[in-house]
GROMACS .gro file of C-alpha atoms in nm:
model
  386
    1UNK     CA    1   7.954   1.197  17.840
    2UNK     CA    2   7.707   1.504  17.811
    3UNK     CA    3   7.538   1.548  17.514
    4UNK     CA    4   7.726   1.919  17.530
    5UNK     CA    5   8.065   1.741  17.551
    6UNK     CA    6   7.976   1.526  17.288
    7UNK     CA    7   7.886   1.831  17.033
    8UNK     CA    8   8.193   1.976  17.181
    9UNK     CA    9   8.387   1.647  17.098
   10UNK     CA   10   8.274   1.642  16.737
   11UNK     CA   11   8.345   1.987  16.668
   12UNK     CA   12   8.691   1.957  16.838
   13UNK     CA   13   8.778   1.635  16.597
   14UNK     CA   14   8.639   1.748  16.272
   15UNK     CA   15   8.776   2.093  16.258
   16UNK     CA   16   9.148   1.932  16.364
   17UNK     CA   17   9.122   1.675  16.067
   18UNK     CA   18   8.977   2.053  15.858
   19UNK     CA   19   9.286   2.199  15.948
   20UNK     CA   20   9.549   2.037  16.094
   21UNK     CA   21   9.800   1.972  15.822
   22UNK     CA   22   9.797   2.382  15.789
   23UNK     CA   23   9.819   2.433  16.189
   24UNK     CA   24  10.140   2.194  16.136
   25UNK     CA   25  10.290   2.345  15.876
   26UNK     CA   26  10.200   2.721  15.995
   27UNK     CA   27  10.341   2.593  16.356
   28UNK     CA   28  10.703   2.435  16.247
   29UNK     CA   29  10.761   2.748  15.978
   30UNK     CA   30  10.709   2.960  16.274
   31UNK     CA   31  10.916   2.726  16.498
   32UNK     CA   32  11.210   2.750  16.263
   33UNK     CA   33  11.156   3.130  16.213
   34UNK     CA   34  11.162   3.267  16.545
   35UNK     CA   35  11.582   3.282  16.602
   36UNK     CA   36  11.601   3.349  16.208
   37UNK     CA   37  11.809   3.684  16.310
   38UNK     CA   38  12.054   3.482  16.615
   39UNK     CA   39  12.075   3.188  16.269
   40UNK     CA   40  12.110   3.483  16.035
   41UNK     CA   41  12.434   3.677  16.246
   42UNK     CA   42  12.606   3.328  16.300
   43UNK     CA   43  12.627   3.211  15.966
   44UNK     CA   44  12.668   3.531  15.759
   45UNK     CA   45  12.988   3.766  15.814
   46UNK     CA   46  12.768   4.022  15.646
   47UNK     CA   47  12.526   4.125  15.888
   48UNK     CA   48  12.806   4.284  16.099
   49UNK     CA   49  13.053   4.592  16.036
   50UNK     CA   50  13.311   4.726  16.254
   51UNK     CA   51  13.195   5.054  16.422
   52UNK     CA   52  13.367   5.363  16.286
   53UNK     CA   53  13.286   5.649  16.551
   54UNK     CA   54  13.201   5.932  16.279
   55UNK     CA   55  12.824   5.968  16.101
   56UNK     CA   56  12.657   5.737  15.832
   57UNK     CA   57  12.688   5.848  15.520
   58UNK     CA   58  12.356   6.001  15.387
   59UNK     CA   59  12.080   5.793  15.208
   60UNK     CA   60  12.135   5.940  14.850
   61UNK     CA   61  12.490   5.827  14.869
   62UNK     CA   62  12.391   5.472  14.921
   63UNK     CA   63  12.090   5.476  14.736
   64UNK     CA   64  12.336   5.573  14.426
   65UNK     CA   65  12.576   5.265  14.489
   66UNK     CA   66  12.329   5.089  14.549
   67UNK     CA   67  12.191   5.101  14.227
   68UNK     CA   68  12.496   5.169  13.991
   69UNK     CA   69  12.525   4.952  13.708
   70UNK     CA   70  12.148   4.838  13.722
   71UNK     CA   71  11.934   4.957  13.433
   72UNK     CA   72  11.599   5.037  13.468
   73UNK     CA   73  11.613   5.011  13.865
   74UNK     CA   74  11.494   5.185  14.128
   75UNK     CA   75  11.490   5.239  14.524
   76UNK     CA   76  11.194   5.300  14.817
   77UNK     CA   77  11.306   5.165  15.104
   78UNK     CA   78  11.627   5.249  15.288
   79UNK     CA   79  11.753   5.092  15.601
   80UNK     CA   80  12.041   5.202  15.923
   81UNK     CA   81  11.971   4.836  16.093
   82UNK     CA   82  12.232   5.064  16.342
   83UNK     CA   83  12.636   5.138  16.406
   84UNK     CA   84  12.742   4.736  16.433
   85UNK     CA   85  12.566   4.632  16.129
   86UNK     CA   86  12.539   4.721  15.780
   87UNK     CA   87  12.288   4.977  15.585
   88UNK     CA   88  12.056   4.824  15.356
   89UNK     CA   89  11.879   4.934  15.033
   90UNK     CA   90  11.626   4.762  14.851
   91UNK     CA   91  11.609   4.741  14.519
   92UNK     CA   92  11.323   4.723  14.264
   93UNK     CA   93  11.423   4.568  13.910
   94UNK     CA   94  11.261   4.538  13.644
   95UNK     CA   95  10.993   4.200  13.570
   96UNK     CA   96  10.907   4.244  13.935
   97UNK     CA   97  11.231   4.114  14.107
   98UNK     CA   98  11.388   4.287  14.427
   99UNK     CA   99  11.748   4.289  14.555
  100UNK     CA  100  11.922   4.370  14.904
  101UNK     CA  101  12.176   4.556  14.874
  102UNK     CA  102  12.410   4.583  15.167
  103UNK     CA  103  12.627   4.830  15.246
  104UNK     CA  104  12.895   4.948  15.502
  105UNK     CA  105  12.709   5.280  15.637
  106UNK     CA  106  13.024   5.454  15.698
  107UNK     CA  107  13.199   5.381  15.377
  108UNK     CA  108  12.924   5.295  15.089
  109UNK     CA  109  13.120   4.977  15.011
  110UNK     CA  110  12.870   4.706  14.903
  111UNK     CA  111  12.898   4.376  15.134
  112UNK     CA  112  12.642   4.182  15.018
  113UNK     CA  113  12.339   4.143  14.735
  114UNK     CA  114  12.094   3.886  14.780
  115UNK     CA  115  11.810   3.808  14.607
  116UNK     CA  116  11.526   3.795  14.906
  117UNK     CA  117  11.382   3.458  14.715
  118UNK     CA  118  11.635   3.240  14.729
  119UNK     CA  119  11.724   3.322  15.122
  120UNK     CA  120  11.613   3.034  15.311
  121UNK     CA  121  11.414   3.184  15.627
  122UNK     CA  122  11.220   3.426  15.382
  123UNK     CA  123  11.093   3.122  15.238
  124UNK     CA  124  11.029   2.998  15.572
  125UNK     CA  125  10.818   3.343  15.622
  126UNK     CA  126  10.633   3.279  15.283
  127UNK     CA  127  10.489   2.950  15.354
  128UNK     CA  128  10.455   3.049  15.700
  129UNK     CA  129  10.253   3.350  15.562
  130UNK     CA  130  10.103   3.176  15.254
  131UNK     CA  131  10.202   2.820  15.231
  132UNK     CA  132  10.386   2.918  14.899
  133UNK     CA  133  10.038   3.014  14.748
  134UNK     CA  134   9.931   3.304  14.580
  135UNK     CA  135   9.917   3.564  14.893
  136UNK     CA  136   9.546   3.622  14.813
  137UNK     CA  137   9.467   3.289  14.852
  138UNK     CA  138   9.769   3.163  15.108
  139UNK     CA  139   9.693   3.401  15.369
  140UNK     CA  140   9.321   3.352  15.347
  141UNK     CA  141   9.347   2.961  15.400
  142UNK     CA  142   9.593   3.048  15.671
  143UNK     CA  143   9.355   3.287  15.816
  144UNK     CA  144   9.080   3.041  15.842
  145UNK     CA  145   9.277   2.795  15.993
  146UNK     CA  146   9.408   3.001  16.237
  147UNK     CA  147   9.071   3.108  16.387
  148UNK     CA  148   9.002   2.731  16.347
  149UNK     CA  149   9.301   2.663  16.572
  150UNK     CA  150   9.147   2.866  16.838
  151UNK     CA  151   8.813   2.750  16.806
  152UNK     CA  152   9.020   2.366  16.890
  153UNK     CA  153   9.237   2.539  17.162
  154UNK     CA  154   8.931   2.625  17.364
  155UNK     CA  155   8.691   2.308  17.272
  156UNK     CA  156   9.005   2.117  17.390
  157UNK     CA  157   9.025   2.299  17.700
  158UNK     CA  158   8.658   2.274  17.798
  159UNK     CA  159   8.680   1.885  17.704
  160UNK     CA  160   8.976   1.821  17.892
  161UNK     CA  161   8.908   2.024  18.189
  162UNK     CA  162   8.880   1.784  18.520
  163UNK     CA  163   8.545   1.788  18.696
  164UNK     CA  164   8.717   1.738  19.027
  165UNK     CA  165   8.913   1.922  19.214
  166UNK     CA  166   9.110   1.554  19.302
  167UNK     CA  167   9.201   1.480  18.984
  168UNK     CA  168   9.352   1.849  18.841
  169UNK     CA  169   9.676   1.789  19.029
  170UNK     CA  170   9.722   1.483  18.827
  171UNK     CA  171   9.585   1.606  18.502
  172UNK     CA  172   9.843   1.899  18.492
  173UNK     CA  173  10.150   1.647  18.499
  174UNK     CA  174  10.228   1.388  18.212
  175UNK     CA  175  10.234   1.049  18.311
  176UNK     CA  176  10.609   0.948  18.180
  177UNK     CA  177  10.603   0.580  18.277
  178UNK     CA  178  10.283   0.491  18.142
  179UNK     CA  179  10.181   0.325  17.821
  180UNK     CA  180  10.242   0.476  17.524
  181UNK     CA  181   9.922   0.585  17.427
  182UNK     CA  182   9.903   0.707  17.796
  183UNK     CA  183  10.197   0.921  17.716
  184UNK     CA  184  10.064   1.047  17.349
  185UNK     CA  185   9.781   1.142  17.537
  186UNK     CA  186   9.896   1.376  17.865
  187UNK     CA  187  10.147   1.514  17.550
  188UNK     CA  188   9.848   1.616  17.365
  189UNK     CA  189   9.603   1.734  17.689
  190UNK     CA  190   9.844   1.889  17.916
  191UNK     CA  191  10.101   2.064  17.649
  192UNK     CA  192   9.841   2.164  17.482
  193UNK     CA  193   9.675   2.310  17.820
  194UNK     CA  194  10.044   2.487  17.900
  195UNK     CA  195  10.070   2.665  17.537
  196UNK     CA  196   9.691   2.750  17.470
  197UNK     CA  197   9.744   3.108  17.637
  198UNK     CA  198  10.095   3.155  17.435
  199UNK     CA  199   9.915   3.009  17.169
  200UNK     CA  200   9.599   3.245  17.130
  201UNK     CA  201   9.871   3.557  17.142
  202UNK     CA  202  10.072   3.423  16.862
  203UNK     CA  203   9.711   3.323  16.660
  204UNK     CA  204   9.587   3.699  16.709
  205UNK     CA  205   9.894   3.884  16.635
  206UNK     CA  206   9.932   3.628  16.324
  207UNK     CA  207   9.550   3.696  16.219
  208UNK     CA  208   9.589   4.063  16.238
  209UNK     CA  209   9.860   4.053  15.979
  210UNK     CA  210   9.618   3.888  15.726
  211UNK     CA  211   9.253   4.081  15.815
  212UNK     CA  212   9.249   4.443  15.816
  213UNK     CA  213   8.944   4.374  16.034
  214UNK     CA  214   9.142   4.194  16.333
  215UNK     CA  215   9.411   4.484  16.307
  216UNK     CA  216   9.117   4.767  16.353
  217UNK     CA  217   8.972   4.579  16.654
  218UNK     CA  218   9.277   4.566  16.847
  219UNK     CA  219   9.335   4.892  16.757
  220UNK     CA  220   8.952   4.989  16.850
  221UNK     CA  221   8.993   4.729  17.207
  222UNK     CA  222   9.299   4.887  17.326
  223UNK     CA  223   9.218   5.269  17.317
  224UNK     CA  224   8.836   5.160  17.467
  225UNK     CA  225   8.655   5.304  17.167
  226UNK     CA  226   8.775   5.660  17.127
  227UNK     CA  227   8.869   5.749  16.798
  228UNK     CA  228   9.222   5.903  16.677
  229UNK     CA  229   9.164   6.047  16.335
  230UNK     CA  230   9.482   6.246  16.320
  231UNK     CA  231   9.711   5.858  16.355
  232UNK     CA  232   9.518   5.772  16.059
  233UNK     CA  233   9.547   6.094  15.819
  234UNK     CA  234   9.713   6.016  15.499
  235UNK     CA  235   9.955   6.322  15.410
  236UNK     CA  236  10.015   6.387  15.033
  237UNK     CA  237  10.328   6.575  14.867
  238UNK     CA  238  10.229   6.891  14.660
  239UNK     CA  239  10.318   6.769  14.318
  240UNK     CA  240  10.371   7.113  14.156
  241UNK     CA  241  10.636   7.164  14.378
  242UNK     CA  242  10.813   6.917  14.150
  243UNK     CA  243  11.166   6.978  14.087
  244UNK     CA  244  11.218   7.278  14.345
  245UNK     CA  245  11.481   7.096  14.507
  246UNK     CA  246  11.627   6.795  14.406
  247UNK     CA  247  11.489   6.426  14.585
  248UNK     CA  248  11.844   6.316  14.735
  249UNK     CA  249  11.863   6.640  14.920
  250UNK     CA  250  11.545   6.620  15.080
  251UNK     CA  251  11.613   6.252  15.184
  252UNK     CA  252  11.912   6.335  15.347
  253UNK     CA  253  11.783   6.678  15.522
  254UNK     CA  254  11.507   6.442  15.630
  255UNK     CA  255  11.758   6.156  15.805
  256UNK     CA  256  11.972   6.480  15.954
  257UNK     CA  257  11.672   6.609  16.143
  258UNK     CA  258  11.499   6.227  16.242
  259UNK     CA  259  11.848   6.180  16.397
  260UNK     CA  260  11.866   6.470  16.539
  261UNK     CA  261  11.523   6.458  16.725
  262UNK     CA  262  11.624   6.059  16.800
  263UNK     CA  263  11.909   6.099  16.884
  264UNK     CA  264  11.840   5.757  17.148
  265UNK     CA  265  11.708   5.558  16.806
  266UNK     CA  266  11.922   5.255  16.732
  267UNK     CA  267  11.760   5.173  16.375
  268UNK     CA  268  11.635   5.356  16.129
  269UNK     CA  269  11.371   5.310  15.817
  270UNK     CA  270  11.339   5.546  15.538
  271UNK     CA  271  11.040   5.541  15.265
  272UNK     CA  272  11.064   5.734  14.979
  273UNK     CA  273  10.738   5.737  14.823
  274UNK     CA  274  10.799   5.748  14.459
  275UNK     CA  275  10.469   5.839  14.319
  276UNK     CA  276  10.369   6.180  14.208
  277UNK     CA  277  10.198   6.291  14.569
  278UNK     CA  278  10.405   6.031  14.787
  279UNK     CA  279  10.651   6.145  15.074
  280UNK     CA  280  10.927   6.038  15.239
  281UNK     CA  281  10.891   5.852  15.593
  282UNK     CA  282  11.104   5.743  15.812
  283UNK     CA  283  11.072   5.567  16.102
  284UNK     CA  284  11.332   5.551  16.434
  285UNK     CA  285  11.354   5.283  16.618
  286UNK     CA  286  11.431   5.254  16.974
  287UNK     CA  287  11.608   4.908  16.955
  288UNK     CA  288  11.761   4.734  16.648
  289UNK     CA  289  11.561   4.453  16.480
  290UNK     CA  290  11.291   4.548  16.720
  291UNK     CA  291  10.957   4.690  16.534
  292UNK     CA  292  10.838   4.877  16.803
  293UNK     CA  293  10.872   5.210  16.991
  294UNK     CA  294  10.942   5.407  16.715
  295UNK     CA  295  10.922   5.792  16.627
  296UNK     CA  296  10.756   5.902  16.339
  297UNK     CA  297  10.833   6.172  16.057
  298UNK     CA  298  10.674   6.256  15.713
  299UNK     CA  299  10.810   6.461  15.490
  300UNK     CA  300  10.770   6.682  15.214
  301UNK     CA  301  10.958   6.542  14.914
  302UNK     CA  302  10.967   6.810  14.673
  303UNK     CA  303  11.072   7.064  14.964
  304UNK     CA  304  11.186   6.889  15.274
  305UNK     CA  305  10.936   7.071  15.464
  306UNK     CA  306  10.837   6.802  15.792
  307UNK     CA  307  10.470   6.751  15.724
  308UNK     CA  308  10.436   6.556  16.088
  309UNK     CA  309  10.607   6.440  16.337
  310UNK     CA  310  10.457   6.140  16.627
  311UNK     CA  311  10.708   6.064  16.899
  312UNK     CA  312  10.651   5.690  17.015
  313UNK     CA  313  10.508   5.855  17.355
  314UNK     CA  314  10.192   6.085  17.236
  315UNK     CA  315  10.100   5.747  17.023
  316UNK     CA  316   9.756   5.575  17.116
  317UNK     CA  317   9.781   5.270  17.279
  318UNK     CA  318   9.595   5.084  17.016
  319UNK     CA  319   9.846   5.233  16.765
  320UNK     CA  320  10.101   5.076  17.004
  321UNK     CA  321   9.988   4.755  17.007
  322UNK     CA  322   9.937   4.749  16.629
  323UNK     CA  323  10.307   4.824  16.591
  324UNK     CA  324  10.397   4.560  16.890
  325UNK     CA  325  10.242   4.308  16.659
  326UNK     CA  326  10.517   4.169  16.483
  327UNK     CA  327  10.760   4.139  16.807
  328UNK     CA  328  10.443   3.987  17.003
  329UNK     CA  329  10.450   3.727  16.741
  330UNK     CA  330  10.806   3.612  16.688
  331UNK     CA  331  10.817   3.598  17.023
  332UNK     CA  332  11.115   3.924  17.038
  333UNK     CA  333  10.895   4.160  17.263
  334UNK     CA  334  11.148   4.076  17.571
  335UNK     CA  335  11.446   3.945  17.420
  336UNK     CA  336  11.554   3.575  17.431
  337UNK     CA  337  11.311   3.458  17.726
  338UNK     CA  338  11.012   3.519  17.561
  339UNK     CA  339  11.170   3.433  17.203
  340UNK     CA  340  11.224   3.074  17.350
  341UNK     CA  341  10.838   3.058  17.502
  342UNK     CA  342  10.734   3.174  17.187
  343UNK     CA  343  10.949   2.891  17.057
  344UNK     CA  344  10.822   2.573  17.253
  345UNK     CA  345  10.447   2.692  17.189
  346UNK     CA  346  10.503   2.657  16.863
  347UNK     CA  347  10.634   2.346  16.913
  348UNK     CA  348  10.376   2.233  17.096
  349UNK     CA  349  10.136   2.349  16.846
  350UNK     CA  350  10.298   2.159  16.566
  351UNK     CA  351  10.238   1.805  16.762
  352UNK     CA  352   9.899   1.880  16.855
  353UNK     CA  353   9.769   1.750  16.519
  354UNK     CA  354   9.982   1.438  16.553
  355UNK     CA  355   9.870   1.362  16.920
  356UNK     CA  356   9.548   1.432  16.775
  357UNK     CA  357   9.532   1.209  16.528
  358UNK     CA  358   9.716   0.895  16.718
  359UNK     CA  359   9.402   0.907  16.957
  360UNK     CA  360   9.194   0.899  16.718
  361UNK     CA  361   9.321   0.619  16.599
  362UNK     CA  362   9.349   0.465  16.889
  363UNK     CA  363   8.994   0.497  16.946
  364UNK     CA  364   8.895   0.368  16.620
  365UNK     CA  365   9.082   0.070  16.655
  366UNK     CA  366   8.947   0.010  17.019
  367UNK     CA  367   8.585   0.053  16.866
  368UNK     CA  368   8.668  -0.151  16.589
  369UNK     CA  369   8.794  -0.436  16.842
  370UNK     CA  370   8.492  -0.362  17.057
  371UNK     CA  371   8.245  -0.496  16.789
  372UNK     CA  372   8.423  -0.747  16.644
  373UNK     CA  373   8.423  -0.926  17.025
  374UNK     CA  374   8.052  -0.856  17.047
  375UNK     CA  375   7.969  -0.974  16.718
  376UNK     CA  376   8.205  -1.323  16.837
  377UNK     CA  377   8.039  -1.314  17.127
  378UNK     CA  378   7.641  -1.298  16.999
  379UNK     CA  379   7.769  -1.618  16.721
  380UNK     CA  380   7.870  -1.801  17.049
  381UNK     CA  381   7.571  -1.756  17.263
  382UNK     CA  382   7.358  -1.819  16.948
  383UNK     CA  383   7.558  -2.149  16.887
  384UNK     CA  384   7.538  -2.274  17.248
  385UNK     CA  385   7.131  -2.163  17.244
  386UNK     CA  386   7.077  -2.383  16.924
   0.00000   0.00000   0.00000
């Protein structure tokens, strides 16, 4: 071995003991997350109402049920998850805790309230996201060992790469009636070779949700450097406007027209900015549960007044691929194909440590038996010199 493969080799081994128990537990969460929503609609009668061919009600109406009865309570987010399945609102109370509220969009009856805490996959997503840390300090550690990851990924792949031509036929395939350690070792070379390209897009898309930094430079990458101040501009409510018209009408006026200029948009998500210069934004979706192609609207919220308005098609493409982000990385971009590639990669990812660490092992114990038979050895010859 070169002494370039052997730096190679050391870097490759220490930073996989550095991180591997987090690139496990970051790769099974995500495993178990990525058909949370196909999970989700089997076991839960909830997530689905009958369609009733007449309009939603409007946002203040469910915003008010929503929150009747609970003292001290309030509202920002809104959601028309769209006409098979039920409106949502979430709820702030007070000490910090939030409830979801669901609600049949065409009557206002409450289905469901569930505390997001205690629901099983967004615990999933919270260790996923922080390992059940502070988020500070989760998603930094996960951050790290994410670019880590990669750093292994492509170490691996320069390591394992064949020199000849003859022998990358062979290297692609796992030997399946070879020894064991033969098999641990093809699962650990040529899996990981199959899922390192899957793998890097879910590592990116996963680092840009923790560093503002990765975020900008996709943004910066995908429109080649030109700048688009106007996506960026941060729109403000006149505050001494206060009171001119009351905040559930301008909610509602503001869903009428963001339905009427979507009318395609399946789902719909509505922020009402509760502090003194906030607006009201919502967002329309082209495809349920999907968190891309989506039209834009801010509003005035003392007034109504549309402040701006960015249909999905005059976005940049760096804006575009920020908003793709979350799809990319649950693997929902293109539906249940790419959801079950997303899937086995990170699979694969999860036993990558393990493989990892069985040839280590292996090795050790081969060195270790190595030097005991030359240490034998020498006390032999010296006994048969003497």
């Amino acid at each position: 071995m070169t002494r370039f493969k052997k730096v190679i080799l050391f870097c490759h081994r220490w930073l996989g003991f550095i991180s591997g128990l987090v690139v496990f537990i970051v790769s099974i969460t995500g495993c178990i997350f990525c058909f949370q929503d196909e999970i989700q609609d089997l076991i839960h009668d909830y997530r689905k109402v009958e369609v009733q061919y007449k309009p939603y009600l409007d946002p203040s109406v469910l915003k008010a049920e929503a929150l009747k009865g609970r003292k001290g309570a309030s509202a920002t987010y809104m959601y028309y998850y769209g006409v098979n399945r039920p409106a949502a609102v979430l709820v702030n109370l007070p000490k910090d805790e939030m409830l979801y509220v669901y609600l049949n969009p065409y009557t206002g009856k409450i289905t469901h309230t569930e505390n997001p805490a205690k629901n099983f996959f967004i615990i999933v997503e919270y260790i996923h996201l922080y390992l059940l840390l502070p988020a500070k300090v989760g998603s930094l550690v996960v951050g790290i060992s994410v670019i880590i990851f990669m750093v292994i990924m492509i170490t691996g792949l320069i390591l394992w790469w064949p020199k000849r031509k003859s022998d990358r036929k062979r290297s692609f395939n796992i030997k399946w009636n070879g020894r064991w350690r033969r098999v641990n070792y093809d699962l650990h070379n040529v899996l990981g070779f199959y899922a390192t390209s899957v793998a890097i897009i879910l590592a990116i898309t996963g680092l840009s949700m923790v560093f503002e930094s990765v975020r900008e430079g996709i943004y910066i990458t995908a429109n080649l450097g030109r700048s688009y101040p106007s996506e960026k501009e941060v729109l403000k409510s006149d505050s001494l406007l206060k009171g001119k018209v009351k905040n559930g009408f301008v909610i509602d006026k503001a869903f009428a027209i963001a339905q009427v200029r979507s009318p395609k948009a399946e789902m719909f998500l509505i922020n009402d900015d509760a502090t003194a210069a906030g607006t009201v934004g919502i967002s329309a979706y082209a495809q349920t549960l999907h968190y891309y192609n989506s039209d834009e609207y801010i509003f005035e919220k003392y007034t109504g007044k549309l402040l701006k308005q960015t249909p999905n098609e005059k976005k940049s493409t760096g804006l575009k691929m920020n908003e793709m982000n979350y799809d990319l990385h649950v693997g929902q971009i293109g539906g249940l194909t790419t959801k079950i590639i997303a899937f086995l990669a990170s699979l694969i990812c999860a036993s990558l440590p393990i493989t990892g660490f069985i040839i280590w092992l292996g090795k050790r114990k081969k060195s270790k038996s190595k030097k005991v038979k030359e240490v034998v050895h020498r006390r032999v010859h010296k006994q048969h010199l003497t």
